[in-house]
Short mmCIF file of C-alpha atoms and ligand atoms in Angstrom, two decimals:
data_model
loop_
_atom_site.label_atom_id
_atom_site.label_comp_id
_atom_site.label_asym_id
_atom_site.label_seq_id
_atom_site.Cartn_x
_atom_site.Cartn_y
_atom_site.Cartn_z
CA MET I 1 18.45 13.51 -42.75
CA PRO I 2 14.62 13.18 -42.06
CA ASN I 3 13.59 15.79 -39.49
CA SER I 4 11.75 14.85 -36.16
CA GLU I 5 8.38 14.96 -37.63
CA GLN I 6 9.24 12.74 -40.43
CA VAL I 7 10.60 10.27 -38.18
CA ALA I 8 7.56 10.44 -35.94
CA ALA I 9 5.50 9.78 -39.10
CA GLN I 10 7.58 6.79 -40.02
CA THR I 11 7.39 5.36 -36.62
CA ALA I 12 3.72 5.65 -36.69
CA ARG I 13 3.61 4.00 -40.02
CA PHE I 14 5.65 1.16 -38.77
CA LEU I 15 3.63 0.71 -35.71
CA ASP I 16 0.34 0.88 -37.80
CA ARG I 17 1.59 -1.78 -40.04
CA MET I 18 2.76 -4.12 -37.19
CA GLY I 19 -0.65 -3.60 -35.52
CA ARG I 20 -2.34 -4.69 -38.72
CA GLN I 21 -0.03 -7.61 -39.10
CA GLU I 22 -0.68 -8.76 -35.48
CA LEU I 23 -4.33 -8.45 -35.98
CA ALA I 24 -4.26 -10.57 -39.01
CA ILE I 25 -2.71 -13.29 -37.04
CA VAL I 26 -5.37 -12.85 -34.27
CA ARG I 27 -8.07 -13.04 -36.94
CA ARG I 28 -6.57 -16.36 -38.16
CA ALA I 29 -6.82 -17.87 -34.84
CA TYR I 30 -10.49 -16.51 -34.43
CA ALA I 31 -11.40 -18.02 -37.79
CA LYS I 32 -10.16 -21.35 -36.56
CA GLN I 33 -11.98 -21.13 -33.25
CA VAL I 34 -15.41 -20.07 -34.82
CA MET I 35 -15.40 -23.36 -36.66
CA VAL I 36 -15.32 -25.75 -33.70
CA PRO I 37 -18.45 -25.35 -31.73
CA TYR I 38 -20.66 -26.36 -34.56
CA ASN I 39 -17.93 -28.60 -36.23
CA VAL I 40 -17.86 -26.60 -39.28
CA ALA I 41 -15.48 -27.72 -42.06
CA HIS I 42 -15.63 -25.10 -44.88
CA PRO I 43 -12.46 -23.62 -45.89
CA ARG I 44 -13.99 -20.63 -47.69
CA VAL I 45 -16.08 -19.74 -44.47
CA ALA I 46 -12.86 -19.86 -42.45
CA ALA I 47 -11.01 -17.69 -44.98
CA ALA I 48 -13.72 -15.04 -44.84
CA PHE I 49 -13.65 -14.98 -41.10
CA ALA I 50 -9.58 -14.63 -41.29
CA ALA I 51 -9.84 -11.83 -43.79
CA VAL I 52 -12.80 -9.48 -42.71
CA ARG I 53 -12.22 -6.99 -40.04
CA ARG I 54 -15.08 -6.94 -37.44
CA GLY I 55 -13.94 -3.77 -35.99
CA ALA I 56 -14.35 -1.81 -39.42
CA PHE I 57 -18.15 -2.48 -39.07
CA LEU I 58 -19.03 -2.03 -35.48
CA GLY I 59 -17.53 1.47 -35.08
CA PRO I 60 -15.04 2.56 -32.46
CA GLY I 61 -14.54 0.86 -29.07
CA PRO I 62 -14.80 0.20 -26.31
CA TRP I 63 -17.60 -2.26 -27.24
CA PRO I 64 -20.27 -4.24 -25.21
CA LEU I 65 -19.63 -7.93 -25.40
CA LEU I 66 -22.75 -10.31 -24.44
CA HIS I 67 -21.31 -12.67 -21.97
CA LEU I 68 -23.54 -15.01 -19.90
CA SER I 69 -26.61 -12.94 -20.66
CA ARG I 70 -25.15 -9.62 -19.69
CA TYR I 71 -23.04 -7.07 -21.44
CA VAL I 72 -19.43 -6.39 -20.29
CA THR I 73 -17.60 -3.38 -21.67
CA THR I 74 -14.13 -4.06 -23.03
CA PRO I 75 -11.36 -2.50 -20.97
CA ASP I 76 -10.37 -0.37 -24.14
CA ASP I 77 -10.87 0.15 -27.86
CA ASP I 78 -8.18 -2.74 -28.76
CA PRO I 79 -9.78 -4.49 -31.78
CA VAL I 80 -8.25 -7.78 -30.59
CA TYR I 81 -11.33 -7.86 -28.12
CA LEU I 82 -13.72 -8.41 -31.15
CA TYR I 83 -12.29 -11.75 -32.13
CA GLN I 84 -13.92 -13.90 -29.81
CA ASN I 85 -17.01 -16.05 -30.27
CA LEU I 86 -18.99 -13.53 -28.39
CA LEU I 87 -22.18 -11.49 -29.44
CA VAL I 88 -21.37 -7.68 -29.57
CA GLY I 89 -24.13 -5.04 -28.66
CA ILE I 90 -25.08 -2.87 -31.51
CA ILE I 91 -28.02 -1.46 -29.64
CA PRO I 92 -27.70 -3.12 -26.32
CA GLU I 93 -30.69 -1.58 -24.76
CA ARG I 94 -32.80 -3.39 -27.63
CA GLY I 95 -30.89 -6.55 -27.23
CA LEU I 96 -29.80 -6.06 -30.90
CA ASN I 97 -26.52 -7.53 -31.30
CA ASN I 98 -23.91 -8.49 -33.89
CA GLY I 99 -24.66 -12.22 -33.92
CA GLU I 100 -22.41 -15.02 -32.63
CA PRO I 101 -19.59 -15.72 -35.03
CA SER I 102 -19.61 -19.69 -34.49
CA LEU I 103 -23.64 -19.58 -35.40
CA HIS I 104 -23.13 -17.50 -38.41
CA ALA I 105 -20.09 -19.53 -39.56
CA MET I 106 -22.32 -22.69 -39.30
CA LEU I 107 -25.37 -21.23 -41.08
CA ILE I 108 -23.33 -19.53 -43.86
CA ALA I 109 -21.57 -22.95 -44.29
CA ALA I 110 -24.90 -24.52 -44.69
CA ALA I 111 -26.04 -21.65 -47.28
CA ASP I 112 -22.54 -22.26 -49.05
CA PRO I 113 -22.40 -19.03 -51.07
CA ARG I 114 -20.16 -19.64 -53.99
CA PRO I 115 -18.04 -17.18 -56.07
CA GLY I 116 -20.08 -15.28 -58.70
CA GLU I 117 -23.46 -15.80 -56.86
CA HIS I 118 -25.99 -13.40 -55.70
CA VAL I 119 -26.66 -13.32 -52.13
CA VAL I 120 -29.39 -11.34 -50.39
CA HIS I 121 -28.75 -10.73 -46.65
CA ILE I 122 -31.92 -9.70 -44.75
CA GLY I 123 -31.36 -8.04 -41.22
CA ALA I 124 -27.73 -6.87 -42.19
CA GLY I 125 -27.32 -4.59 -39.24
CA VAL I 126 -24.39 -2.71 -39.79
CA GLY I 127 -22.78 -5.29 -42.16
CA TYR I 128 -20.08 -7.64 -40.53
CA TYR I 129 -21.70 -10.73 -41.95
CA THR I 130 -22.54 -8.92 -45.19
CA ALA I 131 -18.90 -8.51 -45.75
CA ILE I 132 -18.26 -12.12 -44.82
CA LEU I 133 -20.75 -13.24 -47.64
CA ALA I 134 -19.38 -10.52 -50.01
CA HIS I 135 -15.76 -12.12 -49.41
CA MET I 136 -17.13 -15.56 -50.11
CA VAL I 137 -18.89 -14.63 -53.58
CA GLY I 138 -16.15 -12.43 -54.47
CA GLU I 139 -16.03 -9.54 -57.00
CA SER I 140 -17.74 -11.78 -59.70
CA GLY I 141 -20.74 -12.11 -57.29
CA ARG I 142 -22.86 -9.78 -55.45
CA VAL I 143 -24.56 -9.09 -52.23
CA THR I 144 -27.85 -7.21 -51.55
CA ALA I 145 -27.92 -6.23 -47.90
CA ILE I 146 -31.43 -4.87 -46.42
CA GLU I 147 -31.77 -3.55 -43.03
CA TYR I 148 -35.21 -2.25 -41.63
CA ASP I 149 -33.84 0.19 -38.81
CA SER I 150 -32.97 3.39 -40.44
CA ASN I 151 -30.01 4.32 -38.37
CA LEU I 152 -28.37 0.88 -38.67
CA ALA I 153 -29.27 1.14 -42.46
CA ALA I 154 -27.39 4.44 -42.79
CA ARG I 155 -24.29 2.88 -41.06
CA LEU I 156 -24.56 -0.14 -43.46
CA VAL I 157 -24.63 2.27 -46.48
CA THR I 158 -21.70 4.01 -45.28
CA ASN I 159 -19.74 0.93 -44.46
CA PHE I 160 -20.15 -0.43 -48.09
CA ALA I 161 -19.60 2.91 -49.94
CA GLY I 162 -17.31 2.44 -52.93
CA GLN I 163 -17.86 -1.33 -53.03
CA PRO I 164 -19.99 -1.79 -56.14
CA TYR I 165 -20.80 -5.49 -55.60
CA VAL I 166 -22.48 -4.77 -52.33
CA ARG I 167 -25.73 -2.87 -52.44
CA ALA I 168 -26.96 -1.64 -49.10
CA LEU I 169 -30.74 -0.61 -48.68
CA GLN I 170 -32.97 0.37 -45.82
CA GLY I 171 -36.30 -1.34 -45.98
CA ASP I 172 -38.47 -4.25 -45.09
CA GLY I 173 -36.69 -7.34 -46.37
CA ALA I 174 -40.08 -9.26 -46.60
CA GLN I 175 -41.52 -6.65 -48.93
CA ILE I 176 -38.70 -4.87 -50.81
CA GLU I 177 -37.90 -5.96 -54.33
CA PHE I 178 -34.62 -7.55 -55.11
CA ASP I 179 -33.18 -9.57 -57.99
CA PRO I 180 -33.38 -13.29 -58.20
CA ALA I 181 -30.89 -14.74 -55.53
CA ASP I 182 -28.82 -17.93 -55.21
CA VAL I 183 -28.68 -17.53 -51.28
CA ILE I 184 -31.14 -15.55 -49.11
CA TYR I 185 -29.68 -15.40 -45.62
CA VAL I 186 -32.23 -14.14 -43.18
CA ASN I 187 -30.91 -12.84 -39.78
CA ALA I 188 -34.15 -12.27 -37.98
CA GLY I 189 -36.95 -14.53 -36.43
CA ALA I 190 -40.01 -14.85 -38.90
CA THR I 191 -43.11 -16.81 -38.31
CA ARG I 192 -43.57 -17.72 -41.93
CA PRO I 193 -41.42 -17.33 -45.13
CA ALA I 194 -42.15 -14.09 -46.87
CA ASP I 195 -43.50 -14.96 -50.33
CA ILE I 196 -40.83 -12.93 -51.99
CA TRP I 197 -38.10 -15.26 -50.26
CA LEU I 198 -39.47 -18.26 -52.08
CA ASP I 199 -40.43 -16.44 -55.44
CA ARG I 200 -37.00 -14.88 -55.89
CA LEU I 201 -34.91 -18.03 -54.91
CA ASN I 202 -33.09 -19.24 -58.04
CA ASP I 203 -33.56 -23.01 -58.99
CA GLY I 204 -30.77 -24.62 -56.70
CA GLY I 205 -30.94 -21.69 -54.30
CA ARG I 206 -30.61 -21.73 -50.70
CA LEU I 207 -32.78 -19.89 -47.95
CA ILE I 208 -31.66 -19.83 -44.38
CA LEU I 209 -34.99 -19.27 -42.61
CA PRO I 210 -35.11 -18.61 -38.67
CA LEU I 211 -38.59 -19.16 -37.45
CA THR I 212 -39.25 -18.29 -33.85
CA SER I 213 -42.52 -18.46 -31.68
CA ASP I 214 -43.44 -15.44 -29.51
CA LYS I 215 -40.97 -16.89 -26.77
CA GLY I 216 -38.20 -16.76 -29.43
CA PHE I 217 -36.55 -13.47 -28.12
CA GLY I 218 -35.84 -11.65 -24.72
CA LYS I 219 -36.88 -12.63 -21.46
CA ASN I 220 -37.90 -16.36 -21.00
CA PRO I 221 -39.44 -16.37 -17.53
CA GLU I 222 -41.01 -19.90 -18.08
CA ASN I 223 -37.60 -21.24 -18.98
CA ILE I 224 -38.73 -22.74 -22.10
CA PRO I 225 -35.54 -24.56 -23.75
CA ILE I 226 -34.32 -22.99 -26.94
CA GLN I 227 -35.24 -25.74 -29.07
CA ARG I 228 -38.93 -25.12 -28.36
CA ARG I 229 -38.70 -21.45 -29.07
CA GLY I 230 -36.95 -21.08 -32.44
CA ALA I 231 -35.51 -23.10 -35.21
CA VAL I 232 -33.33 -22.14 -38.30
CA PHE I 233 -34.42 -24.32 -41.42
CA GLY I 234 -32.56 -24.58 -44.54
CA ILE I 235 -34.64 -24.41 -47.58
CA LYS I 236 -33.31 -25.63 -51.11
CA ARG I 237 -35.12 -25.08 -54.20
CA ARG I 238 -35.51 -27.68 -56.82
CA GLY I 239 -37.76 -26.54 -59.63
CA ASN I 240 -40.94 -25.71 -57.77
CA GLU I 241 -40.14 -28.04 -54.77
CA PHE I 242 -38.79 -26.47 -51.62
CA LEU I 243 -36.57 -29.21 -49.86
CA ALA I 244 -36.55 -28.33 -45.95
CA LYS I 245 -34.23 -29.36 -43.31
CA TRP I 246 -33.89 -28.44 -39.55
CA ILE I 247 -30.42 -26.94 -38.98
CA SER I 248 -30.19 -25.56 -35.31
CA ALA I 249 -32.08 -24.13 -32.67
CA VAL I 250 -32.13 -20.26 -32.41
CA ALA I 251 -33.36 -17.13 -30.11
CA ILE I 252 -32.96 -14.23 -32.50
CA PHE I 253 -34.43 -10.68 -32.83
CA PRO I 254 -37.88 -10.53 -34.49
CA CYS I 255 -38.13 -9.86 -38.20
CA GLU I 256 -40.52 -6.94 -38.77
CA GLY I 257 -42.98 -7.71 -41.72
CA ALA I 258 -42.61 -11.51 -41.65
CA ARG I 259 -44.64 -12.38 -38.27
CA ASP I 260 -48.35 -12.95 -37.78
CA ALA I 261 -50.29 -14.31 -34.90
CA GLU I 262 -51.81 -17.25 -36.66
CA CYS I 263 -48.38 -18.69 -37.81
CA GLU I 264 -47.04 -17.81 -34.33
CA ARG I 265 -49.68 -20.11 -32.65
CA ALA I 266 -49.03 -22.72 -35.45
CA LEU I 267 -45.36 -22.47 -34.59
CA ALA I 268 -45.69 -22.74 -30.82
CA ALA I 269 -47.82 -25.87 -31.27
CA ALA I 270 -45.32 -27.39 -33.53
CA PHE I 271 -42.47 -26.65 -30.98
CA GLU I 272 -44.54 -28.13 -28.34
CA LYS I 273 -45.26 -31.12 -30.33
CA GLY I 274 -41.66 -32.01 -31.19
CA GLY I 275 -40.41 -33.67 -34.45
CA TRP I 276 -38.85 -30.71 -36.22
CA GLU I 277 -35.74 -32.87 -37.24
CA ARG I 278 -38.05 -35.12 -39.50
CA VAL I 279 -39.19 -32.09 -41.72
CA THR I 280 -38.19 -32.62 -45.37
CA ARG I 281 -40.07 -30.08 -47.32
CA LEU I 282 -41.78 -26.69 -47.37
CA CYS I 283 -45.16 -26.67 -49.07
CA ARG I 284 -46.76 -23.37 -50.38
CA SER I 285 -50.35 -24.56 -49.55
CA GLY I 286 -52.06 -25.50 -46.42
CA ASP I 287 -54.23 -28.61 -47.74
CA LEU I 288 -51.98 -31.23 -46.27
CA PRO I 289 -53.38 -33.67 -43.50
CA ASP I 290 -52.03 -32.83 -40.09
CA GLU I 291 -50.39 -36.03 -39.59
CA GLN I 292 -47.93 -35.34 -42.76
CA CYS I 293 -46.90 -32.10 -41.07
CA TRP I 294 -44.68 -30.58 -38.27
CA LEU I 295 -46.28 -27.20 -38.95
CA ASN I 296 -49.71 -26.75 -40.90
CA ALA I 297 -50.56 -23.23 -41.43
CA PRO I 298 -53.43 -21.90 -43.33
CA ASP I 299 -51.50 -21.53 -46.84
CA TRP I 300 -47.95 -23.08 -46.21
CA ALA I 301 -46.60 -26.16 -44.29
CA LEU I 302 -43.32 -27.99 -43.09
CA ALA I 303 -43.93 -31.47 -43.92
CA TYR I 304 -42.46 -34.80 -43.11
CA ALA I 305 -42.69 -36.21 -46.71
C1 SAM S 401 -30.29 -10.20 -34.76
S1 SAM S 401 -29.92 -8.54 -35.67
C2 SAM S 401 -28.69 -9.13 -36.51
C3 SAM S 401 -27.90 -8.01 -37.17
C4 SAM S 401 -26.77 -8.54 -38.08
N1 SAM S 401 -27.21 -9.64 -38.86
C5 SAM S 401 -25.69 -8.61 -37.21
O1 SAM S 401 -25.35 -9.93 -36.79
O2 SAM S 401 -24.76 -7.85 -36.85
C6 SAM S 401 -31.39 -8.62 -36.55
C7 SAM S 401 -31.68 -7.34 -37.53
O3 SAM S 401 -32.69 -7.59 -38.46
C8 SAM S 401 -33.23 -6.47 -38.59
N2 SAM S 401 -34.61 -6.58 -39.23
C9 SAM S 401 -35.82 -6.87 -38.44
N3 SAM S 401 -36.79 -7.06 -39.32
C10 SAM S 401 -36.29 -6.69 -40.50
C11 SAM S 401 -36.93 -6.77 -41.88
N4 SAM S 401 -38.13 -6.99 -42.03
N5 SAM S 401 -36.09 -6.37 -43.04
C12 SAM S 401 -34.82 -6.16 -42.82
N6 SAM S 401 -34.23 -6.23 -41.58
C13 SAM S 401 -35.11 -6.39 -40.47
C14 SAM S 401 -33.28 -5.72 -37.26
O4 SAM S 401 -33.34 -4.00 -37.36
C15 SAM S 401 -31.85 -6.09 -36.84
O5 SAM S 401 -30.79 -5.18 -37.29
#
């Protein structure tokens, strides 16, 4: 006969297992829902969202959820609250959030990480989307996750301790050395592609590149529409060519080390002018005629043909 302590321990294990099974069902529903806003049809992305526990990365609740531009604290620490298509504050006072699941589902589907590939994740925060990427490349692949903020990077390192195919690093993802990559997934707003992102992209590799003007984040007193403040471009390497395609509008936390005033001005002018959806390639020189370019910066351009 088990004693009362053993019965209590058995009951706790049973409830824990039930809780985990319930959460697995909640995550399956969430994984379907995050595919809907951007009409994403990518079964491996959905499988990753169903498998990865958001709560394992964001720390204990209650959590601040961003709803209609303000944070609402969850009533308690039930992880069910995390499986909604909402941003979660990581450092709310700086507007630094765990990004919107449906936006990431769409961008990750565009990057299409495949089993066995090497993904570099820049601006990894505490690693929820790193884990989604790691799930997609599997144990035959690997992820290098880079986070600039030292406190977040420490949490990132702890969150992936003991997972040899995820390397978590503190540093400036626009400068720090990394191995050649099949996917470079940038999660902060740059004004230009860092040289290393283009140099280290394998032939056939995909770079997800958010470009933002100085109005791309935070307060927007002039009410500039999001389409004229930031854009995510998908860049594909073909030999020495970089094909480029506008993917979506974006407002996102700035990327330290990949911003300069000259490119910011060039971007602001390009957003003002419109025509981003006609961009077809990224050039690593600034000698194209203006009429061929959406954005013509001193040493790089986003061109129409
Ligand atoms: C919008 S937050 C996204 C965090 C994470 N991807 C998420 O959704 O949970 C952008 C992150 O990029 C980081 N960051 C900014 N500049 C960076 C750089 N040059 N290298 C690496 N990380 C950077 C910030 O510290 C911040 O954590």
